[in-house]
XYZ file of C-alpha atoms in Angstrom:
747
model
C 83.861 -210.927 -101.952
C 80.743 -210.137 -99.920
C 77.939 -212.663 -99.559
C 74.405 -212.039 -98.323
C 71.915 -214.232 -96.500
C 68.311 -213.052 -96.285
C 66.060 -213.744 -93.334
C 62.358 -213.838 -94.239
C 61.426 -212.248 -90.912
C 64.632 -210.460 -90.040
C 67.698 -208.649 -91.326
C 69.809 -209.476 -94.346
C 73.230 -210.657 -93.218
C 76.349 -209.536 -95.027
C 79.744 -211.154 -94.564
C 83.078 -211.319 -96.339
C 84.393 -214.610 -97.697
C 87.863 -213.552 -96.549
C 86.864 -213.254 -92.879
C 86.074 -216.969 -92.362
C 82.857 -216.000 -90.592
C 80.158 -218.620 -90.997
C 76.371 -218.674 -90.655
C 74.481 -220.355 -87.807
C 70.921 -221.525 -88.488
C 68.414 -221.861 -85.672
C 64.602 -221.946 -85.771
C 64.784 -221.383 -89.510
C 66.711 -218.122 -89.053
C 70.280 -217.162 -89.941
C 72.838 -215.537 -87.629
C 76.475 -214.553 -88.187
C 78.993 -216.645 -86.253
C 81.234 -213.679 -85.583
C 83.648 -215.369 -83.164
C 83.522 -218.697 -85.051
C 82.414 -220.614 -81.946
C 79.656 -222.476 -83.710
C 77.214 -221.370 -80.984
C 74.428 -218.798 -81.065
C 75.555 -216.548 -78.235
C 73.427 -213.607 -77.190
C 75.478 -210.941 -78.933
C 74.964 -212.693 -82.282
C 71.194 -212.941 -81.831
C 69.562 -210.047 -83.648
C 66.212 -210.847 -81.987
C 67.488 -209.490 -78.659
C 67.715 -205.829 -77.658
C 70.848 -203.815 -78.325
C 71.486 -203.564 -74.580
C 71.192 -207.336 -74.020
C 73.587 -208.002 -76.876
C 76.017 -205.314 -75.711
C 76.100 -206.657 -72.159
C 76.800 -210.175 -73.398
C 79.554 -209.063 -75.748
C 81.184 -206.815 -73.143
C 81.358 -209.770 -70.742
C 83.322 -211.769 -73.341
C 85.846 -209.034 -74.103
C 89.327 -208.847 -72.641
C 90.503 -205.628 -71.022
C 92.713 -205.120 -74.069
C 89.716 -205.389 -76.389
C 87.640 -202.992 -74.311
C 90.561 -200.561 -74.254
C 90.607 -200.719 -78.050
C 86.873 -200.068 -78.182
C 87.467 -196.909 -76.128
C 89.906 -195.518 -78.691
C 88.860 -193.008 -81.349
C 91.327 -192.659 -84.196
C 93.068 -189.477 -85.288
C 91.827 -187.944 -88.555
C 91.921 -190.400 -91.479
C 91.710 -189.132 -95.043
C 90.840 -191.661 -97.770
C 93.365 -192.203 -99.265
C 95.820 -191.160 -96.595
C 97.870 -188.015 -97.111
C 101.565 -188.234 -97.978
C 102.587 -185.658 -95.413
C 101.273 -183.556 -92.566
C 99.820 -184.522 -89.208
C 97.612 -187.273 -90.730
C 100.214 -188.764 -93.107
C 100.274 -192.552 -93.528
C 102.057 -195.182 -95.580
C 101.169 -198.164 -97.760
C 103.721 -200.956 -97.608
C 106.140 -198.429 -96.144
C 105.648 -195.946 -98.991
C 103.660 -192.729 -99.313
C 100.429 -193.224 -101.225
C 101.614 -191.379 -104.346
C 104.772 -193.503 -104.403
C 102.943 -196.780 -103.875
C 100.822 -198.823 -106.250
C 97.993 -198.947 -103.698
C 94.388 -198.382 -104.649
C 92.865 -195.376 -102.836
C 90.531 -197.619 -100.802
C 93.278 -199.889 -99.434
C 93.993 -199.742 -95.686
C 97.147 -197.896 -94.685
C 99.895 -199.516 -92.616
C 98.847 -197.414 -89.638
C 95.178 -198.388 -89.960
C 96.027 -202.080 -90.077
C 98.165 -201.690 -86.969
C 95.635 -199.868 -84.810
C 92.777 -202.114 -85.920
C 94.650 -205.370 -85.282
C 97.187 -204.609 -82.555
C 95.228 -202.031 -80.550
C 91.699 -203.369 -81.270
C 90.524 -199.876 -82.301
C 86.964 -199.864 -83.700
C 86.044 -196.171 -84.002
C 87.551 -194.280 -86.939
C 87.281 -190.563 -87.730
C 87.116 -190.117 -91.505
C 87.902 -186.730 -93.029
C 88.226 -186.108 -96.770
C 87.431 -188.886 -99.228
C 88.458 -189.021 -102.859
C 84.906 -189.865 -103.939
C 81.803 -191.644 -102.638
C 82.858 -194.731 -104.598
C 86.253 -194.800 -102.894
C 84.648 -194.213 -99.489
C 82.294 -197.180 -99.975
C 85.085 -199.467 -101.128
C 87.293 -198.437 -98.201
C 84.441 -199.102 -95.785
C 84.027 -202.605 -97.204
C 87.762 -203.228 -96.941
C 87.951 -202.161 -93.305
C 84.812 -204.087 -92.313
C 86.045 -207.286 -93.983
C 89.370 -206.923 -92.190
C 87.942 -206.541 -88.664
C 85.194 -209.121 -89.234
C 87.873 -211.793 -89.240
C 89.477 -210.586 -86.003
C 88.566 -211.814 -82.521
C 84.902 -211.281 -81.718
C 84.107 -209.806 -85.123
C 83.211 -206.321 -83.863
C 82.569 -203.983 -86.827
C 84.120 -200.549 -87.217
C 82.014 -197.471 -86.506
C 83.190 -194.716 -88.851
C 82.476 -191.090 -88.090
C 82.808 -187.635 -89.548
C 83.000 -184.006 -88.600
C 80.481 -181.834 -90.514
C 80.934 -182.382 -94.265
C 77.921 -180.690 -95.903
C 79.099 -177.086 -95.774
C 78.986 -174.955 -98.915
C 82.077 -173.040 -97.800
C 84.940 -175.519 -98.015
C 87.453 -172.873 -96.899
C 86.373 -173.316 -93.276
C 89.121 -174.970 -91.264
C 86.667 -177.167 -89.373
C 85.278 -178.509 -92.639
C 88.130 -180.936 -93.225
C 85.483 -183.577 -93.885
C 84.559 -181.898 -97.159
C 85.244 -184.000 -100.206
C 83.187 -186.330 -102.326
C 80.167 -185.143 -104.252
C 77.787 -184.514 -101.378
C 74.781 -182.222 -100.981
C 75.641 -178.686 -99.886
C 73.968 -176.780 -97.070
C 74.689 -173.624 -95.059
C 77.037 -173.633 -92.076
C 75.319 -174.422 -88.769
C 74.896 -170.699 -88.044
C 73.205 -170.404 -91.446
C 70.769 -173.165 -90.538
C 70.023 -171.161 -87.393
C 69.344 -168.064 -89.504
C 66.346 -169.813 -91.051
C 64.741 -169.895 -87.560
C 63.018 -173.038 -88.848
C 63.735 -176.305 -86.978
C 61.838 -178.322 -89.589
C 64.473 -177.377 -92.175
C 67.205 -178.492 -89.794
C 65.450 -181.820 -89.288
C 65.200 -182.158 -93.080
C 68.940 -181.567 -93.295
C 69.549 -184.278 -90.695
C 67.372 -186.800 -92.538
C 69.157 -186.212 -95.834
C 72.640 -185.953 -94.340
C 72.170 -189.197 -92.415
C 71.285 -191.058 -95.620
C 74.433 -189.714 -97.265
C 76.516 -190.547 -94.181
C 75.291 -194.152 -94.150
C 75.921 -194.444 -97.892
C 79.530 -193.386 -97.210
C 79.866 -195.893 -94.370
C 79.641 -193.221 -91.676
C 77.642 -194.122 -88.576
C 78.496 -191.344 -86.117
C 78.283 -187.598 -86.713
C 80.620 -185.528 -84.549
C 77.880 -182.923 -84.505
C 75.846 -180.847 -83.911
C 77.844 -178.148 -82.158
C 75.226 -176.756 -79.779
C 77.292 -174.373 -77.664
C 75.489 -171.053 -77.323
C 77.872 -168.505 -78.810
C 77.587 -165.828 -76.151
C 80.924 -164.222 -77.004
C 80.813 -162.751 -80.515
C 84.586 -163.065 -81.008
C 84.827 -166.882 -80.698
C 86.219 -168.348 -83.923
C 83.915 -171.392 -83.668
C 80.877 -169.102 -83.645
C 79.854 -170.161 -87.153
C 79.609 -173.808 -86.089
C 76.875 -173.024 -83.541
C 73.168 -172.217 -83.742
C 73.909 -168.717 -82.444
C 73.694 -167.046 -79.064
C 70.098 -167.774 -78.065
C 69.542 -170.797 -75.818
C 65.920 -171.433 -76.870
C 66.631 -171.280 -80.583
C 69.726 -173.449 -80.083
C 67.745 -176.029 -78.096
C 65.051 -176.278 -80.780
C 67.624 -176.552 -83.555
C 69.650 -179.136 -81.620
C 66.566 -181.294 -81.082
C 65.622 -181.129 -84.768
C 69.185 -181.872 -85.925
C 69.573 -184.952 -83.705
C 66.104 -186.245 -84.540
C 66.907 -185.955 -88.235
C 70.191 -187.815 -87.931
C 69.195 -190.544 -85.499
C 65.703 -191.643 -86.491
C 64.937 -194.342 -89.065
C 61.392 -194.860 -90.265
C 59.129 -197.580 -91.659
C 61.008 -200.615 -92.998
C 64.338 -198.882 -92.311
C 63.678 -199.022 -88.565
C 65.107 -201.861 -86.466
C 63.780 -200.880 -83.019
C 62.925 -197.740 -81.020
C 63.574 -195.417 -83.957
C 67.049 -196.806 -84.599
C 67.838 -198.490 -87.870
C 69.591 -198.526 -91.222
C 69.269 -194.768 -91.861
C 70.299 -193.824 -88.317
C 73.517 -192.004 -87.495
C 74.631 -191.545 -83.893
C 74.789 -187.830 -83.049
C 77.675 -186.771 -80.812
C 76.569 -183.370 -79.520
C 79.230 -180.937 -78.477
C 80.603 -179.347 -76.393
C 79.478 -180.062 -72.836
C 78.901 -177.908 -70.778
C 79.203 -175.261 -73.510
C 82.324 -173.790 -75.081
C 81.067 -170.381 -76.157
C 82.320 -168.341 -73.209
C 86.074 -168.401 -73.712
C 87.607 -165.373 -72.034
C 87.927 -162.486 -74.500
C 86.622 -164.783 -77.248
C 89.761 -166.931 -77.344
C 89.439 -170.621 -78.192
C 90.667 -173.642 -76.251
C 92.207 -175.359 -79.272
C 95.123 -173.138 -78.314
C 97.000 -172.821 -75.043
C 96.187 -169.131 -75.322
C 92.459 -169.817 -74.940
C 91.990 -172.595 -72.423
C 89.708 -170.733 -69.995
C 85.922 -170.413 -70.187
C 84.612 -167.724 -67.843
C 81.228 -166.821 -66.406
C 81.234 -163.188 -65.288
C 77.465 -162.977 -65.778
C 76.752 -166.085 -63.701
C 75.030 -167.768 -66.656
C 76.648 -171.219 -66.562
C 73.263 -172.960 -66.402
C 71.933 -171.255 -69.512
C 74.711 -172.875 -71.534
C 73.282 -176.281 -70.600
C 69.856 -175.578 -72.131
C 70.589 -176.760 -75.697
C 71.646 -180.077 -74.159
C 69.102 -180.549 -71.377
C 66.086 -179.108 -73.237
C 67.187 -179.953 -76.765
C 69.477 -182.907 -77.440
C 68.330 -184.761 -74.303
C 64.614 -184.267 -75.025
C 64.038 -185.396 -78.593
C 60.671 -185.507 -80.305
C 61.595 -188.748 -82.083
C 61.670 -192.284 -80.728
C 65.443 -192.429 -80.161
C 64.834 -190.079 -77.220
C 68.276 -188.644 -76.591
C 71.522 -187.934 -78.436
C 73.620 -191.087 -78.298
C 76.943 -189.412 -77.500
C 78.346 -186.194 -76.092
C 81.718 -184.469 -76.283
C 83.013 -182.129 -73.553
C 85.063 -179.160 -74.738
C 88.742 -178.526 -74.152
C 88.062 -175.543 -71.914
C 88.529 -175.193 -68.197
C 85.151 -173.911 -67.015
C 86.629 -171.621 -64.393
C 85.258 -171.995 -60.848
C 82.207 -174.067 -61.856
C 83.108 -177.253 -59.950
C 80.795 -177.129 -56.951
C 82.276 -180.219 -55.283
C 86.073 -180.200 -55.443
C 86.624 -176.763 -56.900
C 88.873 -178.272 -59.585
C 89.840 -176.107 -62.541
C 90.686 -178.733 -65.140
C 89.596 -179.386 -68.717
C 85.932 -180.302 -68.887
C 86.526 -183.974 -69.770
C 88.682 -184.340 -66.660
C 86.191 -182.749 -64.310
C 84.303 -185.408 -62.338
C 81.746 -182.875 -61.152
C 80.804 -181.889 -64.720
C 80.690 -185.474 -66.035
C 79.508 -187.585 -63.093
C 77.622 -185.243 -60.778
C 76.064 -182.953 -63.361
C 75.761 -184.867 -66.637
C 75.266 -188.407 -65.363
C 73.504 -187.953 -62.025
C 71.576 -184.686 -62.218
C 70.539 -184.969 -65.862
C 70.546 -188.771 -66.065
C 72.552 -188.981 -69.266
C 73.465 -192.605 -70.109
C 75.027 -192.183 -73.538
C 78.676 -192.223 -74.557
C 80.989 -189.468 -73.313
C 83.940 -188.970 -75.680
C 86.765 -186.504 -75.103
C 87.667 -183.958 -77.712
C 90.724 -184.869 -79.764
C 94.152 -184.814 -78.116
C 93.250 -183.989 -74.506
C 95.578 -186.713 -73.195
C 98.523 -185.695 -75.369
C 101.420 -183.633 -74.051
C 101.323 -179.885 -74.629
C 104.341 -178.473 -76.486
C 104.158 -175.165 -74.635
C 103.490 -173.226 -77.839
C 100.447 -171.098 -77.162
C 99.449 -170.572 -80.814
C 99.636 -174.113 -82.242
C 96.393 -175.735 -83.336
C 97.561 -179.352 -83.732
C 98.926 -179.992 -80.260
C 98.062 -181.715 -76.995
C 95.404 -179.955 -74.919
C 95.628 -181.415 -71.372
C 94.398 -178.207 -69.787
C 94.752 -178.199 -66.025
C 96.496 -181.594 -65.911
C 99.686 -180.755 -67.784
C 101.836 -182.195 -64.977
C 100.203 -185.637 -65.096
C 101.653 -188.405 -67.265
C 99.703 -189.577 -70.300
C 98.696 -192.707 -68.383
C 97.596 -190.689 -65.349
C 95.462 -188.493 -67.604
C 93.690 -191.559 -68.973
C 93.051 -192.777 -65.440
C 91.677 -189.424 -64.327
C 89.354 -189.412 -67.341
C 88.145 -192.933 -66.572
C 87.394 -191.961 -63.003
C 85.616 -188.815 -64.198
C 83.247 -190.989 -66.236
C 84.614 -190.708 -69.781
C 83.973 -193.650 -72.120
C 86.163 -192.794 -75.088
C 89.411 -191.020 -75.908
C 89.353 -188.820 -79.011
C 92.414 -188.807 -81.259
C 94.078 -191.776 -79.553
C 94.977 -194.944 -81.444
C 97.124 -196.696 -78.825
C 95.546 -198.901 -76.169
C 98.563 -199.061 -73.862
C 97.761 -195.896 -71.832
C 94.202 -197.137 -71.194
C 95.475 -200.519 -70.051
C 97.957 -198.754 -67.762
C 95.089 -196.627 -66.400
C 93.109 -199.797 -65.752
C 96.003 -201.210 -63.718
C 96.150 -197.993 -61.684
C 92.476 -198.479 -60.912
C 93.002 -202.099 -59.900
C 95.655 -200.991 -57.427
C 93.372 -198.336 -55.952
C 89.927 -199.942 -56.179
C 90.439 -203.633 -56.914
C 89.982 -205.737 -60.042
C 86.218 -206.246 -59.732
C 85.569 -202.501 -59.501
C 87.716 -201.714 -62.529
C 86.324 -204.541 -64.625
C 82.820 -203.227 -63.939
C 83.970 -199.720 -64.816
C 85.389 -200.890 -68.162
C 82.286 -202.958 -68.903
C 80.114 -199.919 -68.276
C 81.833 -197.995 -71.073
C 81.946 -201.038 -73.358
C 78.181 -201.533 -73.106
C 77.511 -197.881 -73.945
C 79.823 -197.992 -76.945
C 78.547 -201.326 -78.239
C 74.898 -200.304 -78.018
C 75.578 -197.491 -80.475
C 76.922 -200.060 -82.960
C 74.257 -202.717 -82.429
C 71.374 -200.255 -82.847
C 72.423 -199.420 -86.400
C 72.505 -203.019 -87.650
C 76.252 -203.078 -88.256
C 76.785 -206.465 -86.620
C 74.409 -207.981 -89.174
C 75.649 -206.126 -92.246
C 78.310 -203.382 -92.230
C 78.841 -203.555 -95.994
C 77.846 -201.069 -98.682
C 76.543 -201.523 -102.200
C 79.027 -199.295 -104.044
C 76.625 -198.549 -106.884
C 73.933 -197.534 -104.396
C 76.415 -195.251 -102.637
C 77.185 -193.500 -105.918
C 73.446 -193.078 -106.611
C 72.704 -191.722 -103.129
C 75.467 -189.322 -102.143
C 74.888 -185.898 -103.638
C 71.945 -186.961 -105.775
C 69.973 -184.194 -107.491
C 67.042 -184.308 -105.068
C 69.343 -183.818 -102.079
C 71.319 -181.086 -103.837
C 68.138 -179.179 -104.647
C 66.851 -179.317 -101.090
C 70.202 -178.214 -99.703
C 70.340 -175.295 -102.130
C 66.825 -174.200 -101.180
C 67.899 -173.994 -97.538
C 71.021 -172.063 -98.541
C 68.751 -169.413 -100.050
C 66.637 -169.340 -96.874
C 69.781 -168.766 -94.754
C 70.832 -165.411 -96.278
C 69.913 -162.327 -94.229
C 69.191 -159.003 -95.922
C 70.239 -156.225 -93.536
C 69.747 -153.207 -95.752
C 67.860 -152.362 -98.948
C 67.906 -148.605 -99.440
C 65.207 -147.366 -101.791
C 64.347 -151.011 -102.546
C 67.362 -151.243 -104.842
C 66.986 -155.020 -104.721
C 65.930 -157.044 -106.565
C 67.822 -156.112 -109.735
C 66.333 -156.604 -113.167
C 68.191 -158.783 -115.656
C 68.974 -155.948 -118.056
C 71.105 -154.186 -115.449
C 74.873 -153.980 -115.920
C 76.923 -154.786 -112.845
C 80.532 -154.164 -111.880
C 82.153 -156.846 -109.702
C 85.540 -155.643 -108.402
C 88.348 -158.102 -107.854
C 89.232 -158.870 -104.255
C 92.688 -158.985 -102.652
C 93.432 -162.076 -100.552
C 96.510 -161.410 -98.364
C 98.921 -164.167 -97.412
C 98.123 -165.830 -94.103
C 98.422 -169.070 -92.187
C 95.370 -171.210 -91.627
C 94.498 -172.839 -88.290
C 96.677 -175.851 -89.152
C 99.750 -173.716 -89.859
C 99.605 -174.028 -93.661
C 100.501 -170.887 -95.622
C 97.876 -169.487 -97.951
C 99.576 -167.382 -100.629
C 98.308 -163.927 -101.504
C 96.330 -163.344 -104.655
C 93.952 -160.927 -106.334
C 90.996 -162.504 -108.050
C 87.291 -162.333 -108.678
C 85.488 -163.402 -105.506
C 82.650 -165.038 -107.425
C 82.179 -167.207 -110.518
C 81.919 -164.529 -113.213
C 80.506 -166.922 -115.800
C 77.643 -167.490 -113.382
C 77.144 -163.752 -112.844
C 76.852 -163.306 -116.610
C 73.828 -165.623 -116.618
C 72.003 -163.124 -114.419
C 73.231 -159.677 -115.541
C 75.295 -157.780 -118.033
C 78.846 -157.520 -116.700
C 81.518 -154.848 -117.122
C 84.984 -154.187 -115.712
C 84.432 -150.441 -116.169
C 82.571 -148.832 -113.233
C 81.549 -145.939 -115.497
C 79.546 -148.322 -117.687
C 77.876 -150.119 -114.767
C 74.457 -149.454 -113.309
C 75.639 -150.693 -109.919
C 78.456 -152.518 -108.136
C 78.217 -155.940 -106.550
C 80.933 -156.521 -103.929
C 81.821 -159.787 -102.183
C 83.792 -159.647 -98.920
C 84.266 -161.574 -95.668
C 83.983 -160.476 -92.066
C 87.046 -159.141 -90.228
C 89.728 -161.665 -89.246
C 92.163 -160.570 -86.538
C 93.580 -163.942 -85.484
C 93.454 -165.952 -82.264
C 94.232 -163.248 -79.716
C 97.861 -164.188 -79.174
C 101.203 -163.389 -80.780
C 104.807 -164.232 -79.942
C 105.811 -160.918 -81.495
C 104.043 -159.279 -78.563
C 106.201 -161.328 -76.176
C 109.323 -160.321 -78.065
C 108.204 -156.731 -77.539
C 108.252 -157.337 -73.788
C 104.574 -158.030 -73.122
C 102.553 -161.169 -72.296
C 101.605 -162.188 -75.841
C 97.863 -161.644 -75.479
C 96.084 -159.399 -77.979
C 92.507 -158.306 -78.604
C 90.293 -160.145 -81.067
C 88.581 -157.522 -83.172
C 85.310 -157.497 -85.101
C 86.160 -154.314 -87.016
C 88.287 -153.924 -90.147
C 90.451 -150.993 -89.143
C 93.250 -151.454 -86.587
C 91.727 -151.708 -83.145
C 93.104 -150.540 -79.801
C 91.492 -152.175 -76.769
C 90.748 -149.137 -74.636
C 87.747 -150.743 -72.935
C 89.185 -154.162 -72.138
C 89.574 -155.449 -68.573
C 92.544 -154.157 -66.631
C 92.972 -157.654 -65.179
C 91.793 -160.842 -66.837
C 89.504 -163.241 -64.978
C 91.739 -166.285 -65.505
C 95.518 -166.005 -65.544
C 97.589 -162.980 -66.471
C 96.066 -162.438 -69.895
C 95.112 -158.798 -70.122
C 95.525 -156.987 -73.453
C 94.174 -153.564 -72.519
C 95.431 -150.699 -74.714
C 97.085 -153.078 -77.161
C 96.446 -152.697 -80.887
C 95.660 -155.401 -83.421
C 95.672 -155.168 -87.205
C 93.122 -157.061 -89.269
C 94.224 -159.606 -91.857
C 91.587 -158.582 -94.400
C 91.372 -154.821 -93.782
C 91.555 -154.594 -97.567
C 87.925 -155.757 -97.728
C 86.820 -152.488 -96.162
C 89.080 -150.580 -98.552
C 87.448 -152.426 -101.446
C 83.991 -151.281 -100.367
C 84.998 -147.662 -99.829
C 87.047 -147.436 -103.024
C 84.250 -148.985 -105.066
C 81.830 -146.465 -103.578
C 84.054 -143.670 -104.912
C 84.467 -145.025 -108.441
C 80.732 -145.645 -108.759
C 80.090 -141.895 -108.428
C 76.831 -142.166 -106.543
C 75.488 -145.241 -108.330
C 74.238 -148.056 -106.059
C 76.650 -150.357 -104.267
C 75.528 -153.794 -103.043
C 77.624 -155.759 -100.563
C 77.474 -159.504 -99.969
C 79.397 -160.382 -96.813
C 80.344 -163.867 -95.638
C 80.274 -163.872 -91.850
C 81.716 -166.337 -89.389
C 81.093 -163.932 -86.492
C 79.140 -160.749 -85.881
C 81.013 -157.706 -87.139
C 81.139 -153.925 -86.809
C 79.028 -153.023 -89.810
C 79.261 -149.321 -88.945
C 82.515 -149.000 -90.870
C 80.732 -149.135 -94.230
C 76.945 -149.388 -93.811
C 76.232 -145.729 -94.591
C 78.316 -145.940 -97.769
C 76.351 -148.746 -99.427
C 72.804 -149.299 -100.589
C 72.177 -152.942 -99.833
C 73.793 -155.529 -97.547
C 73.300 -159.290 -97.700
C 74.828 -161.522 -95.027
C 75.531 -165.177 -95.690
C 77.128 -167.943 -93.646
C 78.571 -170.129 -96.367
C 76.449 -170.582 -99.498
C 77.018 -171.170 -103.183
C 77.351 -168.112 -105.421
C 74.087 -169.004 -107.127
C 72.139 -168.563 -103.881
C 73.314 -164.943 -103.595
C 72.582 -164.248 -107.250
C 69.107 -165.770 -107.023
C 68.339 -163.304 -104.225
C 69.963 -160.279 -105.841
C 68.065 -160.935 -109.073
C 64.726 -161.480 -107.338
C 64.405 -165.110 -108.322
C 64.105 -165.737 -104.573
C 63.103 -163.460 -101.685
C 65.187 -163.039 -98.513
C 63.609 -164.637 -95.448
C 66.425 -165.261 -92.935
C 66.928 -163.520 -89.591
C 70.047 -162.681 -87.614
C 70.730 -165.511 -85.113
C 72.836 -163.081 -83.073
C 73.236 -159.413 -82.269
C 75.336 -157.183 -84.511
C 77.353 -154.904 -82.184
C 77.379 -151.148 -82.570
C 81.096 -150.855 -81.764
C 84.001 -152.643 -80.115
C 83.303 -150.910 -76.806
C 80.137 -152.956 -76.363
C 81.978 -156.107 -77.460
C 84.587 -155.598 -74.749
C 82.011 -154.762 -72.099
C 79.583 -157.622 -72.757
C 79.884 -160.714 -70.549
C 81.396 -163.748 -72.266
C 78.688 -166.041 -70.871
C 75.670 -163.784 -71.451
C 73.466 -163.651 -74.541
C 71.766 -160.532 -75.904
C 73.818 -158.088 -73.811
C 75.350 -155.788 -76.447
C 74.369 -152.387 -77.785
C 73.182 -153.224 -81.288
C 74.009 -151.260 -84.398
C 71.332 -148.872 -85.693
C 71.660 -148.236 -89.409
C 70.987 -145.091 -91.441
C 67.349 -146.146 -91.908
C 66.853 -146.530 -88.154
C 66.819 -150.336 -88.256
C 68.305 -152.107 -85.227
C 70.515 -155.065 -86.136
C 69.397 -157.151 -83.185
C 68.749 -160.861 -82.764
C 65.914 -161.988 -85.098
C 66.197 -158.933 -87.381
C 65.987 -159.298 -91.140
C 64.376 -157.754 -94.232
C 62.363 -159.071 -97.142
C 61.201 -157.087 -100.177
C 58.475 -155.423 -98.089
C 60.655 -154.350 -95.167
C 61.317 -155.707 -91.685
C 60.177 -159.304 -91.334
C 57.406 -159.805 -88.795
C 56.121 -163.382 -88.684
C 55.510 -166.274 -86.306
C 59.258 -166.842 -85.907
C 59.627 -163.381 -84.392
C 56.764 -164.044 -81.998
C 58.317 -167.328 -80.901
C 61.958 -166.340 -80.504
C 62.355 -162.569 -80.260
C 63.008 -161.389 -76.725
C 62.390 -158.076 -75.043
C 65.915 -157.485 -73.775
C 66.733 -154.785 -71.262
C 70.539 -154.761 -70.999
C 71.751 -154.327 -67.424
C 75.425 -155.176 -67.722
C 76.620 -152.909 -70.505
C 78.491 -150.370 -68.405
C 79.919 -152.498 -65.640
C 83.413 -151.105 -66.234
C 82.453 -147.473 -66.740
């Protein structure tokens, strides 16, 4: 049972009757006696600043408790899964075999909260907002009765996407408002809409018990092949900086009576921006979640440009909170960018990148948290997603990795729920630097971490009103605003003879789409199927529908961009090569004639190798539909996660709409003319794979762009509305006059 005590000139206190926490009264005010000492110590006094309270509490904590504070749990679904990498038990049984309620703590959660003093939990899918709120109250009541009464700070990866098929959207679940992917937000070229998203999302996060967002992802996506491209604000540093600033302001700032101090308050969510110093320049577009993609390269010498979304965006907010409260380095080894020791190690391990650059040069004082699993051992399998990623320090022990991270300036260890390696790292530091030095080092991180909890009011009341949660999360007002931004995120590339918008009396043919069998990023098999790619009952509300192309006025096709995999295959090794393959942005099989003879980092060349595309059938669907329509118009809606080679079908179709994860209704509202397209490309669309291979991984705006049959150039900031090419204040602000100088450096 939760009880509340109201202060007439201060916060309402919430506490659980099961925690044995009492109330201290002084000067007519109430304070929670979190450690049951009977004294009003500084950390309990809500009249003091967050920093004063954090410093007092850190001084009272044991090394074991601070080590627990530095942990960040592996992914926790509510209720826990029965199997897989995040499986847990309830009284020794899988959830479906137990009689446990879905909001009850798992055996593993109880252990890491009590034994290891963990206080930061990463929440993924939740059964419902109601279950999420009840689980939050359970976990807060449990830890309130332990030790110093430090509440849990729950966090989430992005969970508002409209495209739940995205592997990095594991947080989806619960009836929450739906918005475009981050790249879709960028396509609006409107920071005010991104700030609106942050304000709404933060209210839903807090209603779910979530107080840290592991977002935004503000890497500039300068290599078009990177499979995390869709999680960014695109390739342009200025646009990304403006969007990053708006996103963090929206999430972090509370207003009016919801504010506690300095913009922080009961609607605030800590934003953990990622990934320092930028992860968008992986060699050949490969990604560092895999051993095959651990190197970021800078052939164009543009390392500093990748810092701009951080230094001119997330670190220079318009709102009162001032700066993003946390930052996450990426897995990658930023090759040859350490100007002090010349170390080529994962970015979290690199003291130059964390201490010299981030802390000293840019004065960043927030929390630095590693990406998940960087201290874990690597299995040696180059194509496994869920694996340790200790790039550059594979030969160190787990304890030595923790020590190196501490000395580099890291405050928190993502994906770790055991305190023992941190305590061992502390002892290593005592032996090298002495106990006073290491205690100060641990306190430094503890204060940073605690401030982020104090500022949100969690020490006074971490509990949720379940009914209020149900009313808030996904409410109609939020859904409507999210949908409106979805519509504003769709780019119209082509509209031959102004075929769009379609009138309601038109009859459309929607061909079924083939979905081949494949494995997702987590190794799960997705079985093949052939099905309609859109809700046909919804289509029928807009148009007449037929399965006979001969009876249709036009065809409406739904496809996705090309998917060629991660750029590595053990079959290639079995064939006697090195395992590395090209990543292609075209549908037809691609042979890398223009790739580097020798890779920049390691022996990873793939020149002259051929890759087949998982969904080549999407191109076949377009071309076959064109034939059966016998000259009648063909409209293509394409879901993109990356730029693609549009040349393979552009001339064959009449209209092309590009989306980045929206509901079917958003596309149909545009096709039918209920809404008008207004979005712009937040990246360049390459003319061919030659320019993709010859662009520099670290350089924006350096490709030859596709020119369509109407003479339109599919460049950054291009888009159409019903009147033609969009020319407005967004173009003036962001469009650049680019003169490529590095396009033929291998010719």
